[in-house]
Short mmCIF file of C-alpha atoms in Angstrom, two decimals:
data_model
loop_
_atom_site.label_atom_id
_atom_site.label_comp_id
_atom_site.label_asym_id
_atom_site.label_seq_id
_atom_site.Cartn_x
_atom_site.Cartn_y
_atom_site.Cartn_z
CA MET A 959 -38.24 -1.84 -15.31
CA LYS A 960 -37.66 1.71 -14.14
CA ASP A 961 -38.79 0.79 -10.61
CA GLY A 962 -36.56 -2.27 -10.73
CA LYS A 963 -33.55 -0.12 -11.59
CA LYS A 964 -34.46 2.34 -8.87
CA SER A 965 -34.78 -0.37 -6.22
CA LYS A 966 -31.42 -1.81 -7.31
CA VAL A 967 -29.82 1.60 -6.83
CA TYR A 968 -31.38 1.89 -3.34
CA ALA A 969 -30.22 -1.64 -2.53
CA LEU A 970 -26.70 -0.67 -3.58
CA MET A 971 -26.81 2.38 -1.29
CA GLU A 972 -28.35 0.65 1.71
CA ASP A 973 -25.94 0.46 4.59
CA THR A 974 -25.06 -2.82 6.24
CA PRO A 975 -24.36 -3.46 9.94
CA GLN A 976 -20.92 -4.67 10.99
CA VAL A 977 -20.70 -8.20 9.62
CA THR A 978 -20.75 -11.08 12.12
CA LEU A 979 -17.60 -13.13 11.81
CA GLU A 980 -18.11 -16.86 11.48
CA ARG A 981 -15.53 -19.38 10.33
CA ALA A 982 -16.01 -19.99 6.59
CA LYS A 983 -16.61 -23.54 5.40
CA VAL A 984 -13.64 -24.39 3.22
CA LYS A 985 -14.84 -26.87 0.59
CA GLY A 986 -14.97 -27.43 -3.16
CA SER A 987 -13.15 -24.84 -5.26
CA VAL A 988 -12.18 -22.85 -2.16
CA ASN A 989 -10.42 -25.93 -0.79
CA VAL A 990 -8.55 -26.31 -4.10
CA ILE A 991 -7.48 -22.64 -3.88
CA PHE A 992 -6.18 -23.15 -0.35
CA TRP A 993 -4.16 -26.19 -1.41
CA GLY A 994 -2.78 -24.22 -4.37
CA LEU A 995 -1.79 -21.50 -1.94
CA ARG A 996 -0.03 -23.96 0.38
CA ILE A 997 1.87 -25.52 -2.55
CA TYR A 998 2.87 -22.07 -3.85
CA ILE A 999 4.13 -20.98 -0.42
CA VAL A 1000 6.12 -24.19 0.12
CA ALA A 1001 7.60 -23.99 -3.42
CA MET A 1002 8.64 -20.37 -2.92
CA VAL A 1003 10.14 -21.06 0.51
CA VAL A 1004 12.12 -24.01 -0.97
CA LEU A 1005 13.36 -21.78 -3.83
CA VAL A 1006 14.41 -19.09 -1.34
CA ILE A 1007 16.25 -21.64 0.85
CA ILE A 1008 18.07 -23.11 -2.20
CA GLY A 1009 18.93 -19.58 -3.33
CA PHE A 1010 20.40 -18.65 0.03
CA THR A 1011 22.35 -21.89 0.48
CA ARG A 1012 23.82 -21.62 -3.03
CA GLY A 1013 24.54 -17.93 -2.52
CA THR A 1014 22.66 -17.00 -5.68
CA ILE A 1015 20.34 -14.65 -3.76
CA MET B 412 -14.72 -3.43 35.29
CA ALA B 413 -12.65 -4.41 32.27
CA LYS B 414 -15.85 -4.94 30.34
CA ASN B 415 -17.03 -1.42 31.23
CA LEU B 416 -13.73 0.07 30.09
CA ALA B 417 -13.93 -1.87 26.81
CA PHE B 418 -17.44 -0.53 26.37
CA ASP B 419 -16.14 3.02 26.95
CA TYR B 420 -13.51 2.60 24.25
CA GLU B 421 -16.09 1.57 21.73
CA GLU B 422 -18.45 4.38 22.73
CA LEU B 423 -15.67 6.94 22.44
CA ASP B 424 -14.57 5.57 19.08
CA ALA B 425 -18.17 5.52 17.84
CA ASP B 426 -18.73 9.12 19.02
CA ILE B 427 -15.71 10.49 17.15
CA ARG B 428 -16.53 8.38 14.09
CA ARG B 429 -20.14 9.61 14.19
CA LYS B 430 -18.86 13.20 14.06
CA ASP B 431 -16.79 12.31 10.97
CA GLN B 432 -19.85 10.67 9.38
CA GLU B 433 -22.02 13.68 10.25
CA ARG B 434 -19.50 15.94 8.54
CA ILE B 435 -20.05 13.94 5.36
CA GLU B 436 -23.84 13.87 5.77
CA THR B 437 -24.03 17.64 6.40
CA LEU B 438 -22.15 18.30 3.18
CA GLU B 439 -24.32 15.79 1.32
CA ALA B 440 -27.44 17.69 2.44
CA LYS B 441 -26.11 21.02 1.23
CA LYS B 442 -26.62 22.18 -2.32
CA GLY B 443 -24.23 24.12 -4.51
CA ILE B 444 -20.87 23.61 -6.11
CA LEU B 445 -18.88 24.67 -3.05
CA ALA B 446 -20.53 22.01 -0.90
CA LYS B 447 -19.86 19.40 -3.59
CA ILE B 448 -16.20 20.41 -3.80
CA LEU B 449 -15.88 20.30 -0.01
CA LEU B 450 -17.59 16.90 0.06
CA GLY B 451 -15.15 15.64 -2.57
CA LEU B 452 -12.22 16.89 -0.52
CA VAL B 453 -13.56 15.33 2.69
CA MET B 454 -14.02 11.99 0.92
CA ILE B 455 -10.43 11.98 -0.32
CA GLY B 456 -8.37 9.96 2.12
CA PRO B 457 -7.66 6.23 2.24
CA GLY B 458 -7.27 5.78 -1.54
CA VAL B 459 -4.98 8.75 -2.12
CA LEU B 460 -2.97 7.99 1.02
CA VAL B 461 -2.38 4.34 0.18
CA MET B 462 -1.36 5.08 -3.40
CA ILE B 463 0.94 7.98 -2.57
CA ALA B 464 2.44 6.11 0.39
CA ASP B 465 3.17 3.33 -2.10
CA ASN B 466 5.54 5.75 -3.87
CA ASP B 467 7.74 5.34 -0.81
CA ALA B 468 11.48 5.94 -0.43
CA GLY B 469 12.22 2.42 -1.73
CA GLY B 470 9.82 3.02 -4.62
CA VAL B 471 11.47 6.33 -5.52
CA ILE B 472 14.87 4.61 -5.51
CA THR B 473 13.52 1.70 -7.63
CA TYR B 474 11.93 4.05 -10.20
CA ALA B 475 15.05 6.24 -10.31
CA GLN B 476 17.36 3.25 -10.86
CA THR B 477 14.95 1.78 -13.43
CA GLY B 478 14.97 4.99 -15.46
CA ALA B 479 18.77 5.20 -15.16
CA ALA B 480 19.26 1.60 -16.31
CA TYR B 481 16.58 1.17 -18.97
CA GLY B 482 15.60 4.69 -20.04
CA ILE B 483 11.97 5.55 -20.58
CA GLY B 484 11.09 2.93 -23.22
CA PHE B 485 9.63 -0.18 -21.62
CA PHE B 486 8.65 1.07 -18.20
CA ILE B 487 6.31 3.94 -19.09
CA PRO B 488 3.55 1.66 -20.49
CA ALA B 489 4.45 -0.94 -17.82
CA LEU B 490 3.89 1.55 -15.00
CA ILE B 491 0.54 2.63 -16.45
CA LEU B 492 -0.46 -1.05 -16.54
CA ALA B 493 0.75 -1.40 -12.94
CA GLY B 494 -1.50 1.55 -12.04
CA PHE B 495 -4.55 -0.28 -13.44
CA ILE B 496 -3.54 -3.37 -11.46
CA ALA B 497 -3.18 -1.32 -8.26
CA TYR B 498 -6.63 0.21 -8.79
CA VAL B 499 -8.32 -3.16 -9.35
CA VAL B 500 -6.75 -4.55 -6.16
CA GLN B 501 -7.31 -1.55 -3.91
CA GLU B 502 -10.88 -0.91 -5.06
CA MET B 503 -11.83 -4.29 -3.61
CA THR B 504 -10.66 -3.20 -0.16
CA VAL B 505 -12.98 -0.17 -0.32
CA ARG B 506 -16.04 -2.37 -0.88
CA LEU B 507 -14.92 -4.95 1.66
CA GLY B 508 -14.30 -2.32 4.35
CA ALA B 509 -17.48 -0.32 3.70
CA VAL B 510 -19.70 -3.43 3.67
CA THR B 511 -18.16 -5.43 6.54
CA LYS B 512 -16.98 -2.51 8.74
CA ARG B 513 -14.03 -4.72 9.63
CA GLY B 514 -10.34 -4.63 8.77
CA HIS B 515 -8.52 -7.12 6.54
CA ALA B 516 -6.61 -8.86 9.36
CA GLU B 517 -9.84 -9.28 11.31
CA MET B 518 -11.61 -10.77 8.28
CA ILE B 519 -8.84 -13.30 7.54
CA TRP B 520 -8.59 -14.30 11.20
CA GLY B 521 -12.34 -14.56 11.65
CA ARG B 522 -13.21 -16.33 8.37
CA TYR B 523 -10.19 -18.55 7.73
CA GLY B 524 -8.87 -19.28 11.20
CA ALA B 525 -5.79 -18.76 13.33
CA PHE B 526 -3.27 -20.46 10.97
CA TRP B 527 -3.90 -18.09 8.07
CA GLY B 528 -4.43 -15.27 10.55
CA TRP B 529 -0.97 -15.77 12.07
CA PHE B 530 0.56 -16.34 8.62
CA SER B 531 -0.81 -13.02 7.36
CA LEU B 532 -0.05 -11.10 10.54
CA ILE B 533 3.56 -12.27 10.89
CA ASP B 534 4.26 -11.61 7.20
CA LEU B 535 2.65 -8.21 7.38
CA VAL B 536 4.37 -7.04 10.56
CA VAL B 537 7.83 -8.32 9.55
CA ALA B 538 7.50 -6.80 6.06
CA ASN B 539 6.23 -3.54 7.57
CA VAL B 540 9.17 -3.25 9.97
CA LEU B 541 11.66 -4.03 7.19
CA ALA B 542 9.94 -1.56 4.85
CA LEU B 543 9.97 1.05 7.62
CA ILE B 544 13.76 0.62 7.80
CA THR B 545 14.04 1.40 4.08
CA GLU B 546 11.83 4.49 4.62
CA PHE B 547 14.13 5.77 7.34
CA ILE B 548 17.16 5.06 5.12
CA GLY B 549 15.50 7.14 2.38
CA ILE B 550 14.83 9.95 4.86
CA THR B 551 18.40 9.95 6.18
CA LEU B 552 19.83 9.90 2.62
CA GLY B 553 17.56 12.78 1.58
CA MET B 554 18.34 14.85 4.68
CA GLY B 555 22.04 14.08 4.15
CA VAL B 556 21.91 16.29 1.03
CA PHE B 557 21.04 19.20 3.35
CA GLY B 558 23.93 18.31 5.65
CA VAL B 559 21.79 16.81 8.42
CA PRO B 560 23.58 13.94 10.24
CA HIS B 561 21.94 10.54 9.79
CA TRP B 562 21.32 9.98 13.49
CA ILE B 563 19.39 13.25 13.82
CA SER B 564 17.25 12.45 10.74
CA ALA B 565 16.48 8.93 11.98
CA VAL B 566 15.56 10.05 15.50
CA VAL B 567 13.43 13.00 14.29
CA ALA B 568 11.71 10.81 11.68
CA SER B 569 10.76 8.16 14.24
CA VAL B 570 9.56 10.78 16.76
CA VAL B 571 7.43 12.57 14.12
CA ASP B 572 6.07 9.24 12.93
CA ALA B 573 5.13 8.20 16.47
CA LEU B 574 3.62 11.57 17.39
CA ILE B 575 1.41 11.71 14.29
CA LEU B 576 -0.06 8.33 15.22
CA LEU B 577 -0.33 9.04 18.94
CA VAL B 578 -1.59 12.60 19.09
CA LEU B 579 -3.97 12.93 16.15
CA ARG B 580 -7.44 11.44 15.82
CA TYR B 581 -8.52 9.87 12.51
CA TYR B 582 -9.82 12.95 10.68
CA THR B 583 -6.87 15.21 11.56
CA TRP B 584 -4.45 12.29 11.08
CA GLU B 585 -5.87 11.82 7.58
CA ARG B 586 -5.82 15.54 6.70
CA ILE B 587 -2.22 16.08 7.89
CA SER B 588 -1.11 12.90 6.12
CA LEU B 589 -2.76 14.16 2.92
CA TRP B 590 -0.86 17.46 3.13
CA ILE B 591 2.38 15.49 3.51
CA ALA B 592 1.33 13.24 0.61
CA LEU B 593 0.88 16.31 -1.60
CA GLY B 594 4.65 16.78 -1.40
CA ASN B 595 5.06 13.58 -3.48
CA LEU B 596 4.13 15.65 -6.54
CA VAL B 597 7.47 17.47 -6.25
CA PHE B 598 8.89 14.89 -8.68
CA VAL B 599 6.71 16.25 -11.50
CA PRO B 600 8.34 19.72 -11.69
CA ILE B 601 11.80 18.10 -11.32
CA ALA B 602 11.03 15.90 -14.34
CA LEU B 603 9.98 19.00 -16.28
CA MET B 604 13.24 20.71 -15.27
CA ALA B 605 15.09 17.92 -17.12
CA HIS B 606 13.41 18.97 -20.42
CA PRO B 607 12.58 15.39 -21.43
CA HIS B 608 12.21 14.47 -25.10
CA TRP B 609 8.45 14.07 -25.29
CA SER B 610 8.74 12.36 -28.68
CA GLU B 611 10.72 9.61 -26.91
CA VAL B 612 7.97 9.35 -24.29
CA ALA B 613 5.36 9.01 -27.05
CA ASN B 614 7.54 6.42 -28.85
CA ALA B 615 7.45 4.26 -25.70
CA PHE B 616 3.78 3.52 -26.46
CA THR B 617 4.20 2.73 -30.14
CA ASN B 618 7.47 0.82 -29.90
CA TRP B 619 7.21 -1.26 -26.74
CA ASN B 620 10.14 -3.63 -26.44
CA ILE B 621 12.32 -5.16 -23.78
CA PRO B 622 15.60 -3.26 -23.60
CA GLY B 623 18.57 -5.64 -23.66
CA GLY B 624 16.40 -8.75 -23.84
CA PHE B 625 14.65 -10.89 -21.25
CA THR B 626 17.34 -11.48 -18.63
CA PRO B 627 17.07 -12.35 -14.92
CA VAL B 628 18.19 -8.81 -14.07
CA PHE B 629 15.45 -7.35 -16.26
CA LEU B 630 12.89 -9.68 -14.68
CA PHE B 631 14.09 -8.59 -11.26
CA VAL B 632 13.56 -4.93 -12.22
CA VAL B 633 10.06 -5.73 -13.53
CA LEU B 634 9.24 -7.54 -10.28
CA ALA B 635 10.67 -4.70 -8.21
CA ASN B 636 8.50 -2.22 -10.12
CA PHE B 637 5.35 -4.34 -9.79
CA GLY B 638 6.28 -5.06 -6.16
CA THR B 639 6.56 -1.33 -5.62
CA THR B 640 3.13 -0.75 -7.16
CA ILE B 641 1.16 -3.42 -5.29
CA ALA B 642 2.15 -4.61 -1.84
CA PRO B 643 0.39 -6.62 0.90
CA TRP B 644 0.39 -3.76 3.44
CA MET B 645 -1.70 -1.70 1.03
CA LEU B 646 -4.65 -4.10 1.30
CA PHE B 647 -4.56 -4.04 5.09
CA PHE B 648 -3.99 -0.30 5.29
CA GLN B 649 -6.78 0.84 2.99
CA GLN B 650 -9.41 -1.51 4.38
CA SER B 651 -8.64 -0.49 7.98
CA SER B 652 -8.56 3.15 6.94
CA VAL B 653 -11.97 2.87 5.24
CA VAL B 654 -13.37 1.31 8.43
CA ASP B 655 -11.76 3.88 10.74
CA LYS B 656 -13.02 6.73 8.56
CA GLY B 657 -16.51 5.29 9.03
CA LEU B 658 -17.31 4.90 5.33
CA LYS B 659 -20.69 3.34 4.65
CA VAL B 660 -22.05 1.43 1.69
CA LYS B 661 -23.37 4.68 0.18
CA ASP B 662 -19.78 6.00 0.21
CA ILE B 663 -18.37 3.16 -1.92
CA ARG B 664 -18.58 5.14 -5.16
CA ARG B 665 -16.73 8.07 -3.59
CA GLY B 666 -14.17 5.67 -2.13
CA GLN B 667 -13.64 4.33 -5.65
CA TRP B 668 -13.06 7.89 -6.91
CA ASP B 669 -10.63 8.47 -4.05
CA THR B 670 -8.73 5.33 -5.09
CA ALA B 671 -8.79 6.35 -8.76
CA ILE B 672 -7.41 9.83 -7.96
CA GLY B 673 -4.71 8.22 -5.83
CA THR B 674 -3.83 5.82 -8.66
CA VAL B 675 -3.47 8.66 -11.18
CA ALA B 676 -1.25 10.59 -8.73
CA MET B 677 0.84 7.49 -8.01
CA VAL B 678 1.40 6.68 -11.69
CA LEU B 679 2.09 10.33 -12.52
CA VAL B 680 4.83 10.52 -9.88
CA ALA B 681 6.32 7.14 -10.86
CA LEU B 682 6.40 8.20 -14.53
CA ALA B 683 7.96 11.54 -13.59
CA ILE B 684 10.83 9.79 -11.78
CA VAL B 685 11.46 7.29 -14.61
CA ILE B 686 11.30 10.10 -17.21
CA LEU B 687 13.63 12.23 -15.08
CA THR B 688 16.41 9.68 -14.64
CA GLY B 689 15.69 8.18 -18.08
CA THR B 690 16.49 11.59 -19.55
CA VAL B 691 19.29 12.77 -17.29
CA VAL B 692 21.10 9.64 -16.10
CA HIS B 693 20.37 6.92 -18.69
CA GLY B 694 23.16 6.49 -21.21
CA LEU B 695 25.97 7.51 -18.86
CA PRO B 696 28.71 4.85 -18.44
CA ASN B 697 27.56 2.15 -15.98
CA ALA B 698 24.29 4.07 -15.31
CA GLY B 699 22.60 0.72 -14.75
CA ASP B 700 24.66 0.16 -11.61
CA TYR B 701 24.23 3.61 -10.09
CA SER B 702 23.29 3.91 -6.44
CA ILE B 703 20.76 6.55 -5.43
CA SER B 704 23.60 8.73 -4.10
CA GLN B 705 25.28 8.63 -7.53
CA ILE B 706 21.95 9.48 -9.19
CA LEU B 707 21.56 12.46 -6.83
CA THR B 708 25.06 13.65 -7.74
CA VAL B 709 24.26 13.44 -11.48
CA LEU B 710 21.01 15.36 -10.88
CA GLY B 711 23.04 18.01 -9.06
CA HIS B 712 25.44 18.33 -12.01
CA LYS B 713 22.79 18.39 -14.72
CA LEU B 714 19.90 20.25 -13.04
CA GLY B 715 21.84 22.32 -10.53
CA PRO B 716 21.56 22.27 -6.73
CA THR B 717 17.81 23.05 -6.88
CA GLY B 718 17.10 19.85 -8.80
CA GLU B 719 19.21 17.76 -6.44
CA LYS B 720 17.69 19.32 -3.31
CA LEU B 721 14.12 19.00 -4.59
CA PHE B 722 14.72 15.31 -5.35
CA ALA B 723 16.22 14.81 -1.89
CA LEU B 724 13.20 16.57 -0.37
CA GLY B 725 10.96 14.24 -2.38
CA MET B 726 12.77 11.25 -0.90
CA VAL B 727 12.27 12.61 2.61
CA GLU B 728 8.57 13.16 1.89
CA ALA B 729 8.18 9.71 0.33
CA GLY B 730 9.80 8.07 3.35
CA THR B 731 7.71 10.12 5.79
CA ILE B 732 4.30 9.42 4.26
CA ALA B 733 5.09 5.72 3.87
CA ALA B 734 6.32 5.54 7.48
CA ILE B 735 3.04 7.09 8.66
CA ALA B 736 1.04 4.55 6.64
CA LEU B 737 3.15 1.52 7.62
CA THR B 738 3.04 2.39 11.32
CA ALA B 739 -0.75 2.78 11.24
CA SER B 740 -1.09 -0.43 9.22
CA THR B 741 0.88 -2.39 11.85
CA SER B 742 -1.23 -1.00 14.72
CA TRP B 743 -4.51 -1.62 12.91
CA ALA B 744 -3.59 -5.20 11.99
CA MET B 745 -2.47 -6.09 15.53
CA GLY B 746 -5.57 -4.48 17.04
CA GLU B 747 -7.84 -6.35 14.63
CA ALA B 748 -6.13 -9.71 15.08
CA PHE B 749 -6.10 -9.69 18.88
CA HIS B 750 -9.39 -7.84 19.45
CA TRP B 751 -7.57 -4.91 20.99
CA PRO B 752 -8.73 -1.35 20.43
CA LYS B 753 -8.28 -0.73 16.70
CA SER B 754 -8.92 2.89 15.94
CA ILE B 755 -6.83 6.03 15.62
CA ASN B 756 -9.83 7.77 17.21
CA MET B 757 -8.96 6.32 20.58
CA PRO B 758 -6.69 8.32 22.92
CA CYS B 759 -3.38 6.60 23.60
CA SER B 760 -3.83 6.84 27.37
CA ARG B 761 -6.78 4.44 27.11
CA ALA B 762 -5.89 2.37 24.06
CA TRP B 763 -2.13 1.94 24.46
CA LYS B 764 -2.25 -1.65 23.17
CA PHE B 765 -3.31 -0.32 19.78
CA TYR B 766 -0.47 2.20 19.57
CA VAL B 767 2.38 0.13 21.01
CA PRO B 768 3.03 -2.13 17.95
CA GLY B 769 3.24 0.84 15.57
CA ILE B 770 5.50 2.81 17.90
CA ILE B 771 7.77 -0.20 18.55
CA SER B 772 8.08 -0.80 14.80
CA ALA B 773 9.22 2.83 14.35
CA ILE B 774 11.75 2.52 17.20
CA ILE B 775 13.16 -0.75 15.80
CA ALA B 776 13.46 0.76 12.31
CA ALA B 777 15.26 3.87 13.58
CA ALA B 778 17.58 1.75 15.73
CA VAL B 779 18.51 -0.50 12.78
CA VAL B 780 19.25 2.52 10.58
CA LEU B 781 21.61 3.83 13.28
CA TRP B 782 23.23 0.42 13.80
CA PRO B 783 26.62 0.53 12.08
CA ASN B 784 27.15 -2.17 9.42
CA ALA B 785 23.52 -3.30 9.57
CA PRO B 786 22.87 -5.74 6.68
CA LEU B 787 20.63 -3.26 4.84
CA GLY B 788 20.99 -5.00 1.47
CA PHE B 789 19.82 -8.25 3.01
CA MET B 790 16.87 -6.51 4.63
CA ASN B 791 15.83 -4.92 1.35
CA LEU B 792 15.97 -8.36 -0.26
CA ALA B 793 14.00 -9.86 2.63
CA VAL B 794 11.22 -7.30 2.10
CA GLN B 795 10.96 -8.36 -1.54
CA VAL B 796 11.08 -12.07 -0.73
CA ILE B 797 8.37 -11.80 1.94
CA ALA B 798 6.21 -9.60 -0.28
CA SER B 799 6.54 -11.94 -3.26
CA ILE B 800 5.53 -14.95 -1.18
CA PHE B 801 2.80 -13.16 0.72
CA MET B 802 1.18 -11.03 -2.01
CA PRO B 803 -0.54 -13.86 -3.96
CA ALA B 804 -1.80 -15.24 -0.62
CA ALA B 805 -3.14 -11.84 0.46
CA MET B 806 -4.78 -11.45 -2.96
CA MET B 807 -6.42 -14.85 -2.71
CA PHE B 808 -7.97 -13.95 0.65
CA LEU B 809 -9.21 -10.71 -0.85
CA ILE B 810 -10.79 -12.50 -3.82
CA LEU B 811 -12.37 -15.16 -1.57
CA LEU B 812 -13.86 -12.52 0.71
CA LEU B 813 -15.10 -10.44 -2.20
CA ASN B 814 -16.89 -13.50 -3.59
CA ASP B 815 -18.47 -14.42 -0.27
CA LYS B 816 -22.16 -13.58 -0.75
CA GLY B 817 -22.85 -14.19 2.92
CA ILE B 818 -20.61 -11.24 3.73
CA MET B 819 -20.76 -9.00 0.68
CA GLY B 820 -24.37 -9.51 -0.44
CA ILE B 821 -24.96 -7.62 -3.68
CA HIS B 822 -21.51 -6.04 -3.42
CA VAL B 823 -19.67 -9.23 -4.41
CA ASN B 824 -17.16 -9.05 -7.25
CA GLY B 825 -18.57 -8.92 -10.75
CA ARG B 826 -17.33 -11.23 -13.50
CA TRP B 827 -14.76 -8.76 -14.88
CA GLN B 828 -13.52 -7.88 -11.43
CA ASN B 829 -12.89 -11.57 -10.76
CA ILE B 830 -11.24 -12.14 -14.13
CA SER B 831 -8.96 -9.12 -13.58
CA ALA B 832 -8.14 -10.22 -10.01
CA PHE B 833 -7.31 -13.80 -11.05
CA VAL B 834 -5.18 -12.56 -13.95
CA ILE B 835 -3.26 -10.38 -11.46
CA VAL B 836 -2.71 -13.31 -9.08
CA GLY B 837 -1.62 -15.47 -12.04
CA LEU B 838 0.79 -12.75 -13.19
CA LEU B 839 2.26 -12.47 -9.68
CA VAL B 840 2.67 -16.22 -9.30
CA VAL B 841 4.26 -16.64 -12.74
CA LEU B 842 6.60 -13.63 -12.36
CA ASN B 843 7.66 -14.73 -8.87
CA GLY B 844 8.09 -18.35 -9.95
CA VAL B 845 10.07 -17.52 -13.09
CA TYR B 846 12.28 -15.11 -11.15
CA GLY B 847 12.88 -17.69 -8.44
CA LEU B 848 13.85 -20.28 -11.04
CA THR B 849 16.14 -17.95 -13.02
CA VAL B 850 17.99 -16.90 -9.87
CA ILE B 851 18.50 -20.45 -8.65
CA PHE B 852 19.10 -22.01 -12.05
CA PRO B 853 20.79 -19.17 -13.98
CA LYS B 854 21.47 -21.45 -16.99
CA LEU B 855 17.78 -22.13 -17.62
#
């Protein structure tokens, strides 16, 4: 147990090389998040456009 | 030939960064309290800088007007909560930077592709330039109290901003920026000069209510205060800064302390400003509509010229430190996105592509400030609109990256870190959405 804790601490301290960048596979819940993000951005842009055209912003 | 030059850049950058890392390792090897104190001071940097730079000229104006309009009741607990939120968000950038050794723009571009890369970069750069304009406005207003003409303040501010980025290498850039950041604490003695009613401050915690009810204007002020506390540029800035400082995985804990110290300083200064104007300005006729110039005049009447001049000096400092951070953030993000040189360690003669975007942003900002009848109100609004659309997106990328085991390994977000981060994104989306609806449909 003690050794396990110790090795976990060392693992936490161990340095990592610069990460290699590969395109992430967007699927499952990540895909849902991206669609949520797109919808949010479009909704906000529409609200901003309405606000500007009505002169309420 | 070009390949050899590129290699030289990286070697040079690595050499300077190695020296910075050796400075840390030498202090780590030493025993004794003095060495520990020195190590602590050397490790202070990205976290304190990002948090103090967040108390920028626009932030100082927002806090001052908030205190003037609403007093110290609602916003003291709200700002402490905002401090916790800022810490949760910024701490993630420390881990991401130390583990990946790459900046935020580079990570988004590399992991999620050019569309989201361009989306983030354009938002960031436009928001940075617009924010830089507000910093220069703050500087010119502050220097105006000392009788300095606006054009001189704007030109000097942009030259100083450019020189700090161009001439200094990371370690000295960070140290000098930290000394400038220290000036942000000037708002604390000014608040004490106002002799605030501490019982009223204590009451704010026991009797937390919304002054004047939940109106669109109040929601706007809440959003402005949260928007002042967490902003997209902060994510990009701190992660790039952690990478440029050369922090390793073993330094994460110290980076977290650096961020925590910065958060405490940021909240302390924000509270000081709200308490100051909440005590001195709140309650005067039409105090809710006061401009920063009117607030400065009231401070001059009630605290004397020293109070007014110290506050003006604080605005100049706030604008300066934020300008330094925003300029660096723009250069880092462009360098990371386009695989240009991306380190303050590189001399400008050999890495001009890295420095040009930051310098151009400073020149544009100074030029706009000097442009008569520039639509400054519109620009200020545009900063908020861009930030409110972009911040949830930037947060989502941060959360996705921090949950990517392939990148983060054992340093992925824990359960509570994820819960906190999702609650923050939810809060941002709801606040932005409700505000958008109340502005467009005022009768809702």
